[in-house]
PDB file of N, CA, C and O in Angstrom:
ATOM      1  N   MET X   5       0.943  -1.130   0.191  1.00  0.00           N
ATOM      2  CA  MET X   5      -0.195   0.123   0.156  1.00  0.00           C
ATOM      3  C   MET X   5       0.681   1.333   0.001  1.00  0.00           C
ATOM      4  O   MET X   5       1.757   1.312   0.251  1.00  0.00           O
ATOM      5  N   ARG X   6       0.486   2.411  -0.290  1.00  0.00           N
ATOM      6  CA  ARG X   6       1.247   3.579  -0.459  1.00  0.00           C
ATOM      7  C   ARG X   6       0.421   4.536   0.716  1.00  0.00           C
ATOM      8  O   ARG X   6      -0.668   4.977   0.831  1.00  0.00           O
ATOM      9  N   ILE X   7       1.452   4.978   1.308  1.00  0.00           N
ATOM     10  CA  ILE X   7       1.355   6.355   2.472  1.00  0.00           C
ATOM     11  C   ILE X   7       2.253   7.564   1.843  1.00  0.00           C
ATOM     12  O   ILE X   7       3.142   7.240   0.976  1.00  0.00           O
ATOM     13  N   GLU X   8       1.991   8.843   2.173  1.00  0.00           N
ATOM     14  CA  GLU X   8       3.062   9.606   2.405  1.00  0.00           C
ATOM     15  C   GLU X   8       3.919   9.730   3.896  1.00  0.00           C
ATOM     16  O   GLU X   8       3.403  10.024   4.499  1.00  0.00           O
ATOM     17  N   LEU X   9       4.887   9.734   3.812  1.00  0.00           N
ATOM     18  CA  LEU X   9       5.889   9.592   4.621  1.00  0.00           C
ATOM     19  C   LEU X   9       6.930  10.840   4.758  1.00  0.00           C
ATOM     20  O   LEU X   9       7.736  10.928   3.675  1.00  0.00           O
ATOM     21  N   ASN X  10       6.602  11.569   5.672  1.00  0.00           N
ATOM     22  CA  ASN X  10       7.481  13.078   5.448  1.00  0.00           C
ATOM     23  C   ASN X  10       7.833  13.713   4.503  1.00  0.00           C
ATOM     24  O   ASN X  10       8.778  13.982   3.873  1.00  0.00           O
ATOM     25  N   GLY X  11       6.422  13.697   3.795  1.00  0.00           N
ATOM     26  CA  GLY X  11       6.477  14.325   2.454  1.00  0.00           C
ATOM     27  C   GLY X  11       6.773  13.719   0.957  1.00  0.00           C
ATOM     28  O   GLY X  11       6.774  14.214   0.019  1.00  0.00           O
ATOM     29  N   GLN X  12       7.164  12.560   1.345  1.00  0.00           N
ATOM     30  CA  GLN X  12       7.131  11.656   0.120  1.00  0.00           C
ATOM     31  C   GLN X  12       6.442  10.154   0.206  1.00  0.00           C
ATOM     32  O   GLN X  12       6.420   9.505   1.136  1.00  0.00           O
ATOM     33  N   ALA X  13       6.305  10.084  -1.291  1.00  0.00           N
ATOM     34  CA  ALA X  13       5.549   8.907  -1.202  1.00  0.00           C
ATOM     35  C   ALA X  13       6.207   7.716  -1.078  1.00  0.00           C
ATOM     36  O   ALA X  13       7.369   7.600  -1.400  1.00  0.00           O
ATOM     37  N   ARG X  14       5.577   6.616  -0.336  1.00  0.00           N
ATOM     38  CA  ARG X  14       6.327   5.423   0.240  1.00  0.00           C
ATOM     39  C   ARG X  14       5.462   4.244   0.050  1.00  0.00           C
ATOM     40  O   ARG X  14       4.208   4.203   0.042  1.00  0.00           O
ATOM     41  N   GLU X  15       5.909   3.293  -0.575  1.00  0.00           N
ATOM     42  CA  GLU X  15       5.177   1.902  -0.109  1.00  0.00           C
ATOM     43  C   GLU X  15       5.624   0.891   0.995  1.00  0.00           C
ATOM     44  O   GLU X  15       6.733   0.854   1.162  1.00  0.00           O
ATOM     45  N   ILE X  16       4.603   0.602   1.575  1.00  0.00           N
ATOM     46  CA  ILE X  16       4.525  -0.177   2.932  1.00  0.00           C
ATOM     47  C   ILE X  16       3.993  -1.431   2.577  1.00  0.00           C
ATOM     48  O   ILE X  16       2.717  -1.354   2.043  1.00  0.00           O
ATOM     49  N   SER X  17       4.063  -2.244   3.704  1.00  0.00           N
ATOM     50  CA  SER X  17       3.377  -3.828   3.699  1.00  0.00           C
ATOM     51  C   SER X  17       1.923  -3.691   4.353  1.00  0.00           C
ATOM     52  O   SER X  17       1.842  -2.468   5.168  1.00  0.00           O
ATOM     53  N   SER X  18       0.805  -4.082   3.800  1.00  0.00           N
ATOM     54  CA  SER X  18      -0.207  -3.937   4.462  1.00  0.00           C
ATOM     55  C   SER X  18      -0.010  -4.424   5.802  1.00  0.00           C
ATOM     56  O   SER X  18       0.698  -5.336   6.224  1.00  0.00           O
ATOM     57  N   GLY X  19      -0.771  -3.809   6.827  1.00  0.00           N
ATOM     58  CA  GLY X  19      -0.694  -4.240   8.507  1.00  0.00           C
ATOM     59  C   GLY X  19       0.381  -3.483   9.214  1.00  0.00           C
ATOM     60  O   GLY X  19       0.706  -3.775  10.522  1.00  0.00           O
ATOM     61  N   THR X  20       1.189  -2.699   8.537  1.00  0.00           N
ATOM     62  CA  THR X  20       2.232  -1.867   9.172  1.00  0.00           C
ATOM     63  C   THR X  20       2.060  -1.064  10.156  1.00  0.00           C
ATOM     64  O   THR X  20       0.893  -0.271   9.873  1.00  0.00           O
ATOM     65  N   THR X  21       2.609  -0.977  11.117  1.00  0.00           N
ATOM     66  CA  THR X  21       1.840  -0.225  12.607  1.00  0.00           C
ATOM     67  C   THR X  21       2.865   0.903  12.681  1.00  0.00           C
ATOM     68  O   THR X  21       3.782   0.966  12.058  1.00  0.00           O
ATOM     69  N   VAL X  22       2.431   2.388  13.403  1.00  0.00           N
ATOM     70  CA  VAL X  22       3.217   3.107  13.635  1.00  0.00           C
ATOM     71  C   VAL X  22       4.380   2.876  14.258  1.00  0.00           C
ATOM     72  O   VAL X  22       5.572   3.136  13.709  1.00  0.00           O
ATOM     73  N   GLY X  23       4.612   1.992  14.903  1.00  0.00           N
ATOM     74  CA  GLY X  23       5.587   1.715  16.006  1.00  0.00           C
ATOM     75  C   GLY X  23       6.501   0.769  14.730  1.00  0.00           C
ATOM     76  O   GLY X  23       8.027   1.184  14.987  1.00  0.00           O
ATOM     77  N   ALA X  24       6.296  -0.143  13.909  1.00  0.00           N
ATOM     78  CA  ALA X  24       7.078  -0.677  13.183  1.00  0.00           C
ATOM     79  C   ALA X  24       8.094   0.052  11.869  1.00  0.00           C
ATOM     80  O   ALA X  24       9.127   0.035  11.671  1.00  0.00           O
ATOM     81  N   LEU X  25       6.917   1.318  11.355  1.00  0.00           N
ATOM     82  CA  LEU X  25       7.252   1.931  10.570  1.00  0.00           C
ATOM     83  C   LEU X  25       8.679   2.943  11.229  1.00  0.00           C
ATOM     84  O   LEU X  25       9.398   3.116  10.546  1.00  0.00           O
ATOM     85  N   LEU X  26       8.200   3.244  12.070  1.00  0.00           N
ATOM     86  CA  LEU X  26       9.186   4.614  13.226  1.00  0.00           C
ATOM     87  C   LEU X  26      10.461   3.736  13.257  1.00  0.00           C
ATOM     88  O   LEU X  26      11.664   4.141  12.944  1.00  0.00           O
ATOM     89  N   LEU X  27      10.358   2.216  13.655  1.00  0.00           N
ATOM     90  CA  LEU X  27      11.466   1.647  14.233  1.00  0.00           C
ATOM     91  C   LEU X  27      12.353   1.556  12.631  1.00  0.00           C
ATOM     92  O   LEU X  27      13.313   1.635  12.745  1.00  0.00           O
ATOM     93  N   ALA X  28      11.787   1.022  11.422  1.00  0.00           N
ATOM     94  CA  ALA X  28      12.378   0.957  10.366  1.00  0.00           C
ATOM     95  C   ALA X  28      13.014   1.988   9.955  1.00  0.00           C
ATOM     96  O   ALA X  28      14.096   2.011   9.219  1.00  0.00           O
ATOM     97  N   GLU X  29      12.486   3.220  10.202  1.00  0.00           N
ATOM     98  CA  GLU X  29      13.180   4.511   9.720  1.00  0.00           C
ATOM     99  C   GLU X  29      14.190   4.983  10.401  1.00  0.00           C
ATOM    100  O   GLU X  29      14.937   5.704   9.766  1.00  0.00           O
ATOM    101  N   THR X  30      14.049   5.056  11.819  1.00  0.00           N
ATOM    102  CA  THR X  30      14.983   5.500  12.331  1.00  0.00           C
ATOM    103  C   THR X  30      15.544   5.026  13.571  1.00  0.00           C
ATOM    104  O   THR X  30      16.584   5.405  14.072  1.00  0.00           O
ATOM    105  N   GLY X  31      15.334   3.422  13.578  1.00  0.00           N
ATOM    106  CA  GLY X  31      16.090   2.447  14.437  1.00  0.00           C
ATOM    107  C   GLY X  31      15.779   2.723  15.808  1.00  0.00           C
ATOM    108  O   GLY X  31      16.304   1.657  16.803  1.00  0.00           O
ATOM    109  N   SER X  32      15.157   3.689  16.263  1.00  0.00           N
ATOM    110  CA  SER X  32      14.801   3.828  17.859  1.00  0.00           C
ATOM    111  C   SER X  32      13.294   4.986  17.599  1.00  0.00           C
ATOM    112  O   SER X  32      13.194   5.390  17.168  1.00  0.00           O
ATOM    113  N   ALA X  33      13.071   4.383  19.147  1.00  0.00           N
ATOM    114  CA  ALA X  33      11.555   5.309  19.414  1.00  0.00           C
ATOM    115  C   ALA X  33      11.880   6.313  19.927  1.00  0.00           C
ATOM    116  O   ALA X  33      11.158   7.019  20.558  1.00  0.00           O
ATOM    117  N   ARG X  34      13.165   6.495  20.442  1.00  0.00           N
ATOM    118  CA  ARG X  34      13.304   7.324  21.723  1.00  0.00           C
ATOM    119  C   ARG X  34      13.362   8.705  20.979  1.00  0.00           C
ATOM    120  O   ARG X  34      13.991   9.224  20.258  1.00  0.00           O
ATOM    121  N   GLY X  35      12.915   9.681  21.845  1.00  0.00           N
ATOM    122  CA  GLY X  35      13.059  11.155  21.350  1.00  0.00           C
ATOM    123  C   GLY X  35      11.957  11.170  20.096  1.00  0.00           C
ATOM    124  O   GLY X  35      12.158  12.242  19.194  1.00  0.00           O
ATOM    125  N   SER X  36      10.907  10.213  19.754  1.00  0.00           N
ATOM    126  CA  SER X  36      10.298  10.141  18.335  1.00  0.00           C
ATOM    127  C   SER X  36       8.744  10.589  18.764  1.00  0.00           C
ATOM    128  O   SER X  36       8.223  10.796  19.973  1.00  0.00           O
ATOM    129  N   ALA X  37       7.980  11.365  17.858  1.00  0.00           N
ATOM    130  CA  ALA X  37       6.643  11.633  18.167  1.00  0.00           C
ATOM    131  C   ALA X  37       5.947  11.251  16.317  1.00  0.00           C
ATOM    132  O   ALA X  37       6.833  10.901  15.380  1.00  0.00           O
ATOM    133  N   ALA X  38       5.025  10.555  16.298  1.00  0.00           N
ATOM    134  CA  ALA X  38       3.898  10.505  14.725  1.00  0.00           C
ATOM    135  C   ALA X  38       2.995  10.932  14.817  1.00  0.00           C
ATOM    136  O   ALA X  38       1.989  11.275  15.709  1.00  0.00           O
ATOM    137  N   VAL X  39       2.580  11.393  13.872  1.00  0.00           N
ATOM    138  CA  VAL X  39       1.579  12.242  13.534  1.00  0.00           C
ATOM    139  C   VAL X  39       0.801  11.660  12.192  1.00  0.00           C
ATOM    140  O   VAL X  39       1.867  11.393  10.961  1.00  0.00           O
ATOM    141  N   VAL X  40      -0.749  11.384  12.194  1.00  0.00           N
ATOM    142  CA  VAL X  40      -1.319  10.319  10.668  1.00  0.00           C
ATOM    143  C   VAL X  40      -2.239  11.172  10.871  1.00  0.00           C
ATOM    144  O   VAL X  40      -3.401  11.621  11.474  1.00  0.00           O
ATOM    145  N   ASP X  41      -2.321  11.776   9.401  1.00  0.00           N
ATOM    146  CA  ASP X  41      -3.761  12.510   9.000  1.00  0.00           C
ATOM    147  C   ASP X  41      -3.540  13.826  10.057  1.00  0.00           C
ATOM    148  O   ASP X  41      -4.512  14.050  10.257  1.00  0.00           O
ATOM    149  N   GLY X  42      -2.597  14.267  10.469  1.00  0.00           N
ATOM    150  CA  GLY X  42      -2.820  15.526  11.402  1.00  0.00           C
ATOM    151  C   GLY X  42      -3.064  15.593  12.874  1.00  0.00           C
ATOM    152  O   GLY X  42      -2.949  16.285  13.512  1.00  0.00           O
ATOM    153  N   GLU X  43      -3.276  14.069  13.208  1.00  0.00           N
ATOM    154  CA  GLU X  43      -3.531  13.861  14.486  1.00  0.00           C
ATOM    155  C   GLU X  43      -1.857  13.222  15.099  1.00  0.00           C
ATOM    156  O   GLU X  43      -1.947  12.190  14.633  1.00  0.00           O
ATOM    157  N   VAL X  44      -2.006  13.910  16.244  1.00  0.00           N
ATOM    158  CA  VAL X  44      -0.647  12.867  17.031  1.00  0.00           C
ATOM    159  C   VAL X  44      -1.487  11.635  17.497  1.00  0.00           C
ATOM    160  O   VAL X  44      -2.233  11.266  18.194  1.00  0.00           O
ATOM    161  N   VAL X  45      -0.307  10.402  17.325  1.00  0.00           N
ATOM    162  CA  VAL X  45      -0.693   8.993  17.539  1.00  0.00           C
ATOM    163  C   VAL X  45       0.130   8.833  19.072  1.00  0.00           C
ATOM    164  O   VAL X  45       1.173   8.972  19.117  1.00  0.00           O
ATOM    165  N   PRO X  46      -0.960   8.877  20.017  1.00  0.00           N
ATOM    166  CA  PRO X  46      -0.285   8.541  21.214  1.00  0.00           C
ATOM    167  C   PRO X  46       1.061   7.246  21.332  1.00  0.00           C
ATOM    168  O   PRO X  46       0.648   6.264  20.814  1.00  0.00           O
ATOM    169  N   ARG X  47       2.125   7.361  21.945  1.00  0.00           N
ATOM    170  CA  ARG X  47       3.312   6.399  22.265  1.00  0.00           C
ATOM    171  C   ARG X  47       2.211   5.024  22.678  1.00  0.00           C
ATOM    172  O   ARG X  47       2.830   4.019  22.175  1.00  0.00           O
ATOM    173  N   SER X  48       1.433   4.894  23.507  1.00  0.00           N
ATOM    174  CA  SER X  48       0.743   3.764  23.804  1.00  0.00           C
ATOM    175  C   SER X  48       0.236   3.127  22.677  1.00  0.00           C
ATOM    176  O   SER X  48       0.001   1.797  23.208  1.00  0.00           O
ATOM    177  N   THR X  49       0.084   3.642  21.710  1.00  0.00           N
ATOM    178  CA  THR X  49      -1.017   2.814  20.560  1.00  0.00           C
ATOM    179  C   THR X  49       0.045   2.632  19.342  1.00  0.00           C
ATOM    180  O   THR X  49      -0.356   1.957  18.521  1.00  0.00           O
ATOM    181  N   TRP X  50       1.188   2.914  19.405  1.00  0.00           N
ATOM    182  CA  TRP X  50       2.117   2.855  17.970  1.00  0.00           C
ATOM    183  C   TRP X  50       2.047   1.262  17.677  1.00  0.00           C
ATOM    184  O   TRP X  50       1.888   1.394  16.488  1.00  0.00           O
ATOM    185  N   ASP X  51       1.870   0.535  18.856  1.00  0.00           N
ATOM    186  CA  ASP X  51       2.409  -0.906  18.079  1.00  0.00           C
ATOM    187  C   ASP X  51       1.001  -1.552  17.747  1.00  0.00           C
ATOM    188  O   ASP X  51       0.950  -2.598  17.362  1.00  0.00           O
ATOM    189  N   SER X  52      -0.100  -1.004  18.013  1.00  0.00           N
ATOM    190  CA  SER X  52      -1.474  -1.302  17.569  1.00  0.00           C
ATOM    191  C   SER X  52      -2.121  -0.423  16.634  1.00  0.00           C
ATOM    192  O   SER X  52      -3.099  -1.009  15.822  1.00  0.00           O
ATOM    193  N   HIS X  53      -1.609   0.894  16.148  1.00  0.00           N
ATOM    194  CA  HIS X  53      -2.202   1.552  15.055  1.00  0.00           C
ATOM    195  C   HIS X  53      -1.567   1.351  14.034  1.00  0.00           C
ATOM    196  O   HIS X  53      -0.741   1.486  13.399  1.00  0.00           O
ATOM    197  N   GLU X  54      -2.577   0.479  13.195  1.00  0.00           N
ATOM    198  CA  GLU X  54      -2.135   0.420  11.692  1.00  0.00           C
ATOM    199  C   GLU X  54      -2.489   1.509  10.916  1.00  0.00           C
ATOM    200  O   GLU X  54      -3.384   1.859  10.656  1.00  0.00           O
ATOM    201  N   LEU X  55      -1.526   1.326   9.941  1.00  0.00           N
ATOM    202  CA  LEU X  55      -1.416   2.639   8.904  1.00  0.00           C
ATOM    203  C   LEU X  55      -2.631   1.904   7.896  1.00  0.00           C
ATOM    204  O   LEU X  55      -2.475   1.030   7.358  1.00  0.00           O
ATOM    205  N   ARG X  56      -3.344   2.818   7.035  1.00  0.00           N
ATOM    206  CA  ARG X  56      -3.766   2.488   5.849  1.00  0.00           C
ATOM    207  C   ARG X  56      -3.364   3.225   4.405  1.00  0.00           C
ATOM    208  O   ARG X  56      -2.993   4.176   4.562  1.00  0.00           O
ATOM    209  N   ASP X  57      -4.002   2.859   3.462  1.00  0.00           N
ATOM    210  CA  ASP X  57      -3.397   3.192   2.557  1.00  0.00           C
ATOM    211  C   ASP X  57      -4.151   4.996   2.278  1.00  0.00           C
ATOM    212  O   ASP X  57      -4.935   5.130   2.755  1.00  0.00           O
ATOM    213  N   GLY X  58      -2.899   5.459   1.740  1.00  0.00           N
ATOM    214  CA  GLY X  58      -3.231   7.102   1.209  1.00  0.00           C
ATOM    215  C   GLY X  58      -2.981   7.842   2.443  1.00  0.00           C
ATOM    216  O   GLY X  58      -3.340   8.959   2.621  1.00  0.00           O
ATOM    217  N   GLN X  59      -2.476   7.359   3.570  1.00  0.00           N
ATOM    218  CA  GLN X  59      -2.693   8.261   4.783  1.00  0.00           C
ATOM    219  C   GLN X  59      -1.441   9.031   4.821  1.00  0.00           C
ATOM    220  O   GLN X  59      -0.206   8.453   4.292  1.00  0.00           O
ATOM    221  N   VAL X  60      -1.264  10.127   5.426  1.00  0.00           N
ATOM    222  CA  VAL X  60      -0.300  10.808   5.629  1.00  0.00           C
ATOM    223  C   VAL X  60       0.569  10.802   6.955  1.00  0.00           C
ATOM    224  O   VAL X  60      -0.344  10.898   7.503  1.00  0.00           O
ATOM    225  N   VAL X  61       1.742  10.421   6.915  1.00  0.00           N
ATOM    226  CA  VAL X  61       2.274  10.332   8.061  1.00  0.00           C
ATOM    227  C   VAL X  61       3.646  10.958   8.371  1.00  0.00           C
ATOM    228  O   VAL X  61       4.350  11.512   7.133  1.00  0.00           O
ATOM    229  N   GLU X  62       3.643  12.039   9.664  1.00  0.00           N
ATOM    230  CA  GLU X  62       4.827  12.363   9.846  1.00  0.00           C
ATOM    231  C   GLU X  62       5.641  11.888  11.025  1.00  0.00           C
ATOM    232  O   GLU X  62       4.767  11.969  12.118  1.00  0.00           O
ATOM    233  N   LEU X  63       7.021  11.591  10.893  1.00  0.00           N
ATOM    234  CA  LEU X  63       7.436  11.009  11.912  1.00  0.00           C
ATOM    235  C   LEU X  63       8.590  12.019  12.841  1.00  0.00           C
ATOM    236  O   LEU X  63       9.244  12.598  11.597  1.00  0.00           O
ATOM    237  N   ILE X  64       8.604  12.472  13.690  1.00  0.00           N
ATOM    238  CA  ILE X  64       9.267  13.658  14.361  1.00  0.00           C
ATOM    239  C   ILE X  64      10.663  12.894  15.058  1.00  0.00           C
ATOM    240  O   ILE X  64      10.073  12.302  16.193  1.00  0.00           O
ATOM    241  N   THR X  65      11.655  13.516  15.089  1.00  0.00           N
ATOM    242  CA  THR X  65      12.673  12.713  16.067  1.00  0.00           C
ATOM    243  C   THR X  65      13.884  13.777  16.526  1.00  0.00           C
ATOM    244  O   THR X  65      14.063  14.818  15.644  1.00  0.00           O
ATOM    245  N   ALA X  66      13.577  14.066  17.454  1.00  0.00           N
ATOM    246  CA  ALA X  66      14.653  14.938  18.119  1.00  0.00           C
ATOM    247  C   ALA X  66      15.820  14.926  18.339  1.00  0.00           C
ATOM    248  O   ALA X  66      16.440  13.388  18.068  1.00  0.00           O
ATOM    249  N   VAL X  67      16.928  15.783  17.995  1.00  0.00           N
ATOM    250  CA  VAL X  67      18.016  15.532  17.385  1.00  0.00           C
ATOM    251  C   VAL X  67      18.746  16.483  18.567  1.00  0.00           C
ATOM    252  O   VAL X  67      18.767  17.932  18.838  1.00  0.00           O
ATOM    253  N   GLN X  68      19.819  15.853  19.272  1.00  0.00           N
ATOM    254  CA  GLN X  68      20.841  16.660  20.225  1.00  0.00           C
ATOM    255  C   GLN X  68      21.392  17.563  19.498  1.00  0.00           C
ATOM    256  O   GLN X  68      22.290  17.041  18.694  1.00  0.00           O
ATOM    257  N   GLY X  69      21.698  18.853  20.198  1.00  0.00           N
ATOM    258  CA  GLY X  69      22.878  19.673  19.419  1.00  0.00           C
ATOM    259  C   GLY X  69      22.588  21.081  19.593  1.00  0.00           C
ATOM    260  O   GLY X  69      21.340  21.255  20.035  1.00  0.00           O
ATOM    261  N   GLY X  70      23.044  21.811  18.779  1.00  0.00           N
ATOM    262  CA  GLY X  70      23.056  23.238  19.124  1.00  0.00           C
ATOM    263  C   GLY X  70      23.561  24.232  18.250  1.00  0.00           C
ATOM    264  O   GLY X  70      24.173  23.930  17.059  1.00  0.00           O
TER     265      GLY X  70
END
């Protein structure tokens, strides 16, 4: 299925969760946030929140530095 991830079209497997996508993209959930179709997805639901075709996903990761 196809989603938009951080402004770019991406193909992902059906049944992919927010948690699985975040780990695949960033390697860690630490310091991260997920937004799907403009709504923040609570961390407690990342592993059960399955993505659907056509959704817009923003993954945000804090970066240390200054």
